[in-house]
């Protein structure tokens, strides 16, 4: 899934509504452990936006994008439910979550910062 908001419509709550809708959907569904998204490394406003929702940078992928510069992307993750291992250890960290496409939800976010 790719979410985007044209520049003239940013800072009007539209992006927040879209992300909140996705978060509500995956919470209601109950079958997802994590949600992931990617953002261009220079898109600081998007990184700050997603951080407000509890996303954390967990990885940087070099040469991720093919037609935009910079081509590198940060992968951000929000843990919805801790893993069994994390629960057994009494700790729930994003680093313990493997990227599991069947139990994760992906958002794609890019564009000019």
mmCIF file with all atom_site columns, C-alpha atoms in Angstrom:
data_model
loop_
_atom_site.group_PDB
_atom_site.id
_atom_site.type_symbol
_atom_site.label_atom_id
_atom_site.label_alt_id
_atom_site.label_comp_id
_atom_site.label_asym_id
_atom_site.label_entity_id
_atom_site.label_seq_id
_atom_site.pdbx_PDB_ins_code
_atom_site.Cartn_x
_atom_site.Cartn_y
_atom_site.Cartn_z
_atom_site.occupancy
_atom_site.B_iso_or_equiv
_atom_site.pdbx_formal_charge
_atom_site.auth_seq_id
_atom_site.auth_comp_id
_atom_site.auth_asym_id
_atom_site.auth_atom_id
_atom_site.pdbx_PDB_model_num
ATOM 1   C CA . UNK A 1 1   ? 0.000  0.000   0.000  1.00 0.00 ? 1   UNK A CA 1
ATOM 2   C CA . UNK A 1 2   ? 1.271  3.463   -0.779 1.00 0.00 ? 2   UNK A CA 1
ATOM 3   C CA . UNK A 1 3   ? -0.022 6.496   1.078  1.00 0.00 ? 3   UNK A CA 1
ATOM 4   C CA . UNK A 1 4   ? 0.681  10.022  0.029  1.00 0.00 ? 4   UNK A CA 1
ATOM 5   C CA . UNK A 1 5   ? -0.634 13.510  0.471  1.00 0.00 ? 5   UNK A CA 1
ATOM 6   C CA . UNK A 1 6   ? -0.010 16.257  -2.081 1.00 0.00 ? 6   UNK A CA 1
ATOM 7   C CA . UNK A 1 7   ? 1.956  19.215  -0.733 1.00 0.00 ? 7   UNK A CA 1
ATOM 8   C CA . UNK A 1 8   ? -0.956 21.724  -0.773 1.00 0.00 ? 8   UNK A CA 1
ATOM 9   C CA . UNK A 1 9   ? -2.977 19.385  1.463  1.00 0.00 ? 9   UNK A CA 1
ATOM 10  C CA . UNK A 1 10  ? -0.290 18.632  4.054  1.00 0.00 ? 10  UNK A CA 1
ATOM 11  C CA . UNK A 1 11  ? -0.643 19.780  7.663  1.00 0.00 ? 11  UNK A CA 1
ATOM 12  C CA . UNK A 1 12  ? -4.438 19.635  7.393  1.00 0.00 ? 12  UNK A CA 1
ATOM 13  C CA . UNK A 1 13  ? -4.852 16.325  9.232  1.00 0.00 ? 13  UNK A CA 1
ATOM 14  C CA . UNK A 1 14  ? -5.327 14.246  6.080  1.00 0.00 ? 14  UNK A CA 1
ATOM 15  C CA . UNK A 1 15  ? -2.141 12.199  6.547  1.00 0.00 ? 15  UNK A CA 1
ATOM 16  C CA . UNK A 1 16  ? -2.948 11.660  10.213 1.00 0.00 ? 16  UNK A CA 1
ATOM 17  C CA . UNK A 1 17  ? -6.411 10.418  9.260  1.00 0.00 ? 17  UNK A CA 1
ATOM 18  C CA . UNK A 1 18  ? -4.975 8.007   6.677  1.00 0.00 ? 18  UNK A CA 1
ATOM 19  C CA . UNK A 1 19  ? -2.352 6.557   9.023  1.00 0.00 ? 19  UNK A CA 1
ATOM 20  C CA . UNK A 1 20  ? -4.822 6.330   11.905 1.00 0.00 ? 20  UNK A CA 1
ATOM 21  C CA . UNK A 1 21  ? -7.234 4.461   9.628  1.00 0.00 ? 21  UNK A CA 1
ATOM 22  C CA . UNK A 1 22  ? -4.535 1.891   8.794  1.00 0.00 ? 22  UNK A CA 1
ATOM 23  C CA . UNK A 1 23  ? -3.571 1.531   12.464 1.00 0.00 ? 23  UNK A CA 1
ATOM 24  C CA . UNK A 1 24  ? -7.227 1.065   13.442 1.00 0.00 ? 24  UNK A CA 1
ATOM 25  C CA . UNK A 1 25  ? -7.667 -1.533  10.702 1.00 0.00 ? 25  UNK A CA 1
ATOM 26  C CA . UNK A 1 26  ? -4.702 -3.672  11.747 1.00 0.00 ? 26  UNK A CA 1
ATOM 27  C CA . UNK A 1 27  ? -5.642 -3.375  15.421 1.00 0.00 ? 27  UNK A CA 1
ATOM 28  C CA . UNK A 1 28  ? -9.233 -4.427  14.726 1.00 0.00 ? 28  UNK A CA 1
ATOM 29  C CA . UNK A 1 29  ? -8.081 -7.292  12.494 1.00 0.00 ? 29  UNK A CA 1
ATOM 30  C CA . UNK A 1 30  ? -5.811 -8.598  15.251 1.00 0.00 ? 30  UNK A CA 1
ATOM 31  C CA . UNK A 1 31  ? -3.648 -10.740 12.973 1.00 0.00 ? 31  UNK A CA 1
ATOM 32  C CA . UNK A 1 32  ? -0.683 -8.386  12.627 1.00 0.00 ? 32  UNK A CA 1
ATOM 33  C CA . UNK A 1 33  ? 2.366  -8.235  14.857 1.00 0.00 ? 33  UNK A CA 1
ATOM 34  C CA . UNK A 1 34  ? 4.088  -5.258  13.231 1.00 0.00 ? 34  UNK A CA 1
ATOM 35  C CA . UNK A 1 35  ? 3.586  -2.553  10.688 1.00 0.00 ? 35  UNK A CA 1
ATOM 36  C CA . UNK A 1 36  ? 6.462  -1.362  8.506  1.00 0.00 ? 36  UNK A CA 1
ATOM 37  C CA . UNK A 1 37  ? 6.995  1.545   6.170  1.00 0.00 ? 37  UNK A CA 1
ATOM 38  C CA . UNK A 1 38  ? 9.844  3.089   4.245  1.00 0.00 ? 38  UNK A CA 1
ATOM 39  C CA . UNK A 1 39  ? 10.805 6.729   3.857  1.00 0.00 ? 39  UNK A CA 1
ATOM 40  C CA . UNK A 1 40  ? 13.570 8.471   1.928  1.00 0.00 ? 40  UNK A CA 1
ATOM 41  C CA . UNK A 1 41  ? 16.477 9.137   4.279  1.00 0.00 ? 41  UNK A CA 1
ATOM 42  C CA . UNK A 1 42  ? 16.269 12.897  3.678  1.00 0.00 ? 42  UNK A CA 1
ATOM 43  C CA . UNK A 1 43  ? 12.529 13.170  4.361  1.00 0.00 ? 43  UNK A CA 1
ATOM 44  C CA . UNK A 1 44  ? 12.861 14.404  7.941  1.00 0.00 ? 44  UNK A CA 1
ATOM 45  C CA . UNK A 1 45  ? 9.301  15.723  8.110  1.00 0.00 ? 45  UNK A CA 1
ATOM 46  C CA . UNK A 1 46  ? 7.900  12.273  7.244  1.00 0.00 ? 46  UNK A CA 1
ATOM 47  C CA . UNK A 1 47  ? 10.217 10.594  9.764  1.00 0.00 ? 47  UNK A CA 1
ATOM 48  C CA . UNK A 1 48  ? 9.027  12.983  12.488 1.00 0.00 ? 48  UNK A CA 1
ATOM 49  C CA . UNK A 1 49  ? 5.409  12.448  11.417 1.00 0.00 ? 49  UNK A CA 1
ATOM 50  C CA . UNK A 1 50  ? 5.630  8.659   11.733 1.00 0.00 ? 50  UNK A CA 1
ATOM 51  C CA . UNK A 1 51  ? 7.597  8.857   14.975 1.00 0.00 ? 51  UNK A CA 1
ATOM 52  C CA . UNK A 1 52  ? 4.530  10.531  16.521 1.00 0.00 ? 52  UNK A CA 1
ATOM 53  C CA . UNK A 1 53  ? 2.629  7.307   15.837 1.00 0.00 ? 53  UNK A CA 1
ATOM 54  C CA . UNK A 1 54  ? 5.274  5.166   17.553 1.00 0.00 ? 54  UNK A CA 1
ATOM 55  C CA . UNK A 1 55  ? 7.297  4.106   14.508 1.00 0.00 ? 55  UNK A CA 1
ATOM 56  C CA . UNK A 1 56  ? 11.055 3.668   14.945 1.00 0.00 ? 56  UNK A CA 1
ATOM 57  C CA . UNK A 1 57  ? 13.849 3.450   12.388 1.00 0.00 ? 57  UNK A CA 1
ATOM 58  C CA . UNK A 1 58  ? 15.032 -0.167  12.401 1.00 0.00 ? 58  UNK A CA 1
ATOM 59  C CA . UNK A 1 59  ? 17.048 -0.363  9.186  1.00 0.00 ? 59  UNK A CA 1
ATOM 60  C CA . UNK A 1 60  ? 18.456 1.683   6.311  1.00 0.00 ? 60  UNK A CA 1
ATOM 61  C CA . UNK A 1 61  ? 18.374 0.175   2.825  1.00 0.00 ? 61  UNK A CA 1
ATOM 62  C CA . UNK A 1 62  ? 20.873 1.538   0.328  1.00 0.00 ? 62  UNK A CA 1
ATOM 63  C CA . UNK A 1 63  ? 19.785 2.014   -3.301 1.00 0.00 ? 63  UNK A CA 1
ATOM 64  C CA . UNK A 1 64  ? 16.188 1.160   -2.392 1.00 0.00 ? 64  UNK A CA 1
ATOM 65  C CA . UNK A 1 65  ? 14.510 3.577   -4.797 1.00 0.00 ? 65  UNK A CA 1
ATOM 66  C CA . UNK A 1 66  ? 15.129 3.361   -8.529 1.00 0.00 ? 66  UNK A CA 1
ATOM 67  C CA . UNK A 1 67  ? 13.898 6.712   -9.877 1.00 0.00 ? 67  UNK A CA 1
ATOM 68  C CA . UNK A 1 68  ? 14.312 9.184   -7.035 1.00 0.00 ? 68  UNK A CA 1
ATOM 69  C CA . UNK A 1 69  ? 17.289 10.687  -5.229 1.00 0.00 ? 69  UNK A CA 1
ATOM 70  C CA . UNK A 1 70  ? 18.512 10.032  -2.682 1.00 0.00 ? 70  UNK A CA 1
ATOM 71  C CA . UNK A 1 71  ? 17.884 6.372   -3.393 1.00 0.00 ? 71  UNK A CA 1
ATOM 72  C CA . UNK A 1 72  ? 18.355 5.206   0.205  1.00 0.00 ? 72  UNK A CA 1
ATOM 73  C CA . UNK A 1 73  ? 15.395 4.481   2.472  1.00 0.00 ? 73  UNK A CA 1
ATOM 74  C CA . UNK A 1 74  ? 14.865 4.161   6.194  1.00 0.00 ? 74  UNK A CA 1
ATOM 75  C CA . UNK A 1 75  ? 12.632 1.275   7.223  1.00 0.00 ? 75  UNK A CA 1
ATOM 76  C CA . UNK A 1 76  ? 10.420 2.214   10.152 1.00 0.00 ? 76  UNK A CA 1
ATOM 77  C CA . UNK A 1 77  ? 8.539  -0.253  12.317 1.00 0.00 ? 77  UNK A CA 1
ATOM 78  C CA . UNK A 1 78  ? 5.731  -0.081  14.839 1.00 0.00 ? 78  UNK A CA 1
ATOM 79  C CA . UNK A 1 79  ? 5.302  -3.141  17.024 1.00 0.00 ? 79  UNK A CA 1
ATOM 80  C CA . UNK A 1 80  ? 1.643  -3.940  17.542 1.00 0.00 ? 80  UNK A CA 1
ATOM 81  C CA . UNK A 1 81  ? 2.146  -6.987  19.710 1.00 0.00 ? 81  UNK A CA 1
ATOM 82  C CA . UNK A 1 82  ? 5.333  -8.335  21.281 1.00 0.00 ? 82  UNK A CA 1
ATOM 83  C CA . UNK A 1 83  ? 6.818  -11.607 20.085 1.00 0.00 ? 83  UNK A CA 1
ATOM 84  C CA . UNK A 1 84  ? 6.634  -14.750 22.178 1.00 0.00 ? 84  UNK A CA 1
ATOM 85  C CA . UNK A 1 85  ? 10.394 -14.510 22.835 1.00 0.00 ? 85  UNK A CA 1
ATOM 86  C CA . UNK A 1 86  ? 10.084 -10.909 23.979 1.00 0.00 ? 86  UNK A CA 1
ATOM 87  C CA . UNK A 1 87  ? 7.233  -11.797 26.318 1.00 0.00 ? 87  UNK A CA 1
ATOM 88  C CA . UNK A 1 88  ? 9.191  -14.705 27.808 1.00 0.00 ? 88  UNK A CA 1
ATOM 89  C CA . UNK A 1 89  ? 12.154 -12.405 28.436 1.00 0.00 ? 89  UNK A CA 1
ATOM 90  C CA . UNK A 1 90  ? 9.955  -9.631  29.778 1.00 0.00 ? 90  UNK A CA 1
ATOM 91  C CA . UNK A 1 91  ? 11.180 -7.279  27.067 1.00 0.00 ? 91  UNK A CA 1
ATOM 92  C CA . UNK A 1 92  ? 9.474  -6.207  23.858 1.00 0.00 ? 92  UNK A CA 1
ATOM 93  C CA . UNK A 1 93  ? 11.813 -4.565  21.389 1.00 0.00 ? 93  UNK A CA 1
ATOM 94  C CA . UNK A 1 94  ? 11.448 -3.834  17.708 1.00 0.00 ? 94  UNK A CA 1
ATOM 95  C CA . UNK A 1 95  ? 14.812 -5.454  16.985 1.00 0.00 ? 95  UNK A CA 1
ATOM 96  C CA . UNK A 1 96  ? 13.446 -8.856  18.051 1.00 0.00 ? 96  UNK A CA 1
ATOM 97  C CA . UNK A 1 97  ? 10.790 -8.805  15.359 1.00 0.00 ? 97  UNK A CA 1
ATOM 98  C CA . UNK A 1 98  ? 11.703 -10.502 12.120 1.00 0.00 ? 98  UNK A CA 1
ATOM 99  C CA . UNK A 1 99  ? 10.284 -9.047  8.952  1.00 0.00 ? 99  UNK A CA 1
ATOM 100 C CA . UNK A 1 100 ? 7.357  -11.409 8.424  1.00 0.00 ? 100 UNK A CA 1
ATOM 101 C CA . UNK A 1 101 ? 5.353  -10.440 5.358  1.00 0.00 ? 101 UNK A CA 1
ATOM 102 C CA . UNK A 1 102 ? 2.398  -12.619 6.303  1.00 0.00 ? 102 UNK A CA 1
ATOM 103 C CA . UNK A 1 103 ? 1.874  -10.995 9.689  1.00 0.00 ? 103 UNK A CA 1
ATOM 104 C CA . UNK A 1 104 ? 3.019  -7.489  8.903  1.00 0.00 ? 104 UNK A CA 1
ATOM 105 C CA . UNK A 1 105 ? 1.511  -4.520  7.141  1.00 0.00 ? 105 UNK A CA 1
ATOM 106 C CA . UNK A 1 106 ? 3.566  -2.309  4.860  1.00 0.00 ? 106 UNK A CA 1
ATOM 107 C CA . UNK A 1 107 ? 3.210  1.331   3.986  1.00 0.00 ? 107 UNK A CA 1
ATOM 108 C CA . UNK A 1 108 ? 5.233  3.007   1.286  1.00 0.00 ? 108 UNK A CA 1
ATOM 109 C CA . UNK A 1 109 ? 6.050  6.659   1.780  1.00 0.00 ? 109 UNK A CA 1
ATOM 110 C CA . UNK A 1 110 ? 8.272  8.801   -0.389 1.00 0.00 ? 110 UNK A CA 1
ATOM 111 C CA . UNK A 1 111 ? 8.459  12.180  -1.954 1.00 0.00 ? 111 UNK A CA 1
ATOM 112 C CA . UNK A 1 112 ? 10.103 15.515  -1.498 1.00 0.00 ? 112 UNK A CA 1
ATOM 113 C CA . UNK A 1 113 ? 10.665 16.486  2.135  1.00 0.00 ? 113 UNK A CA 1
#
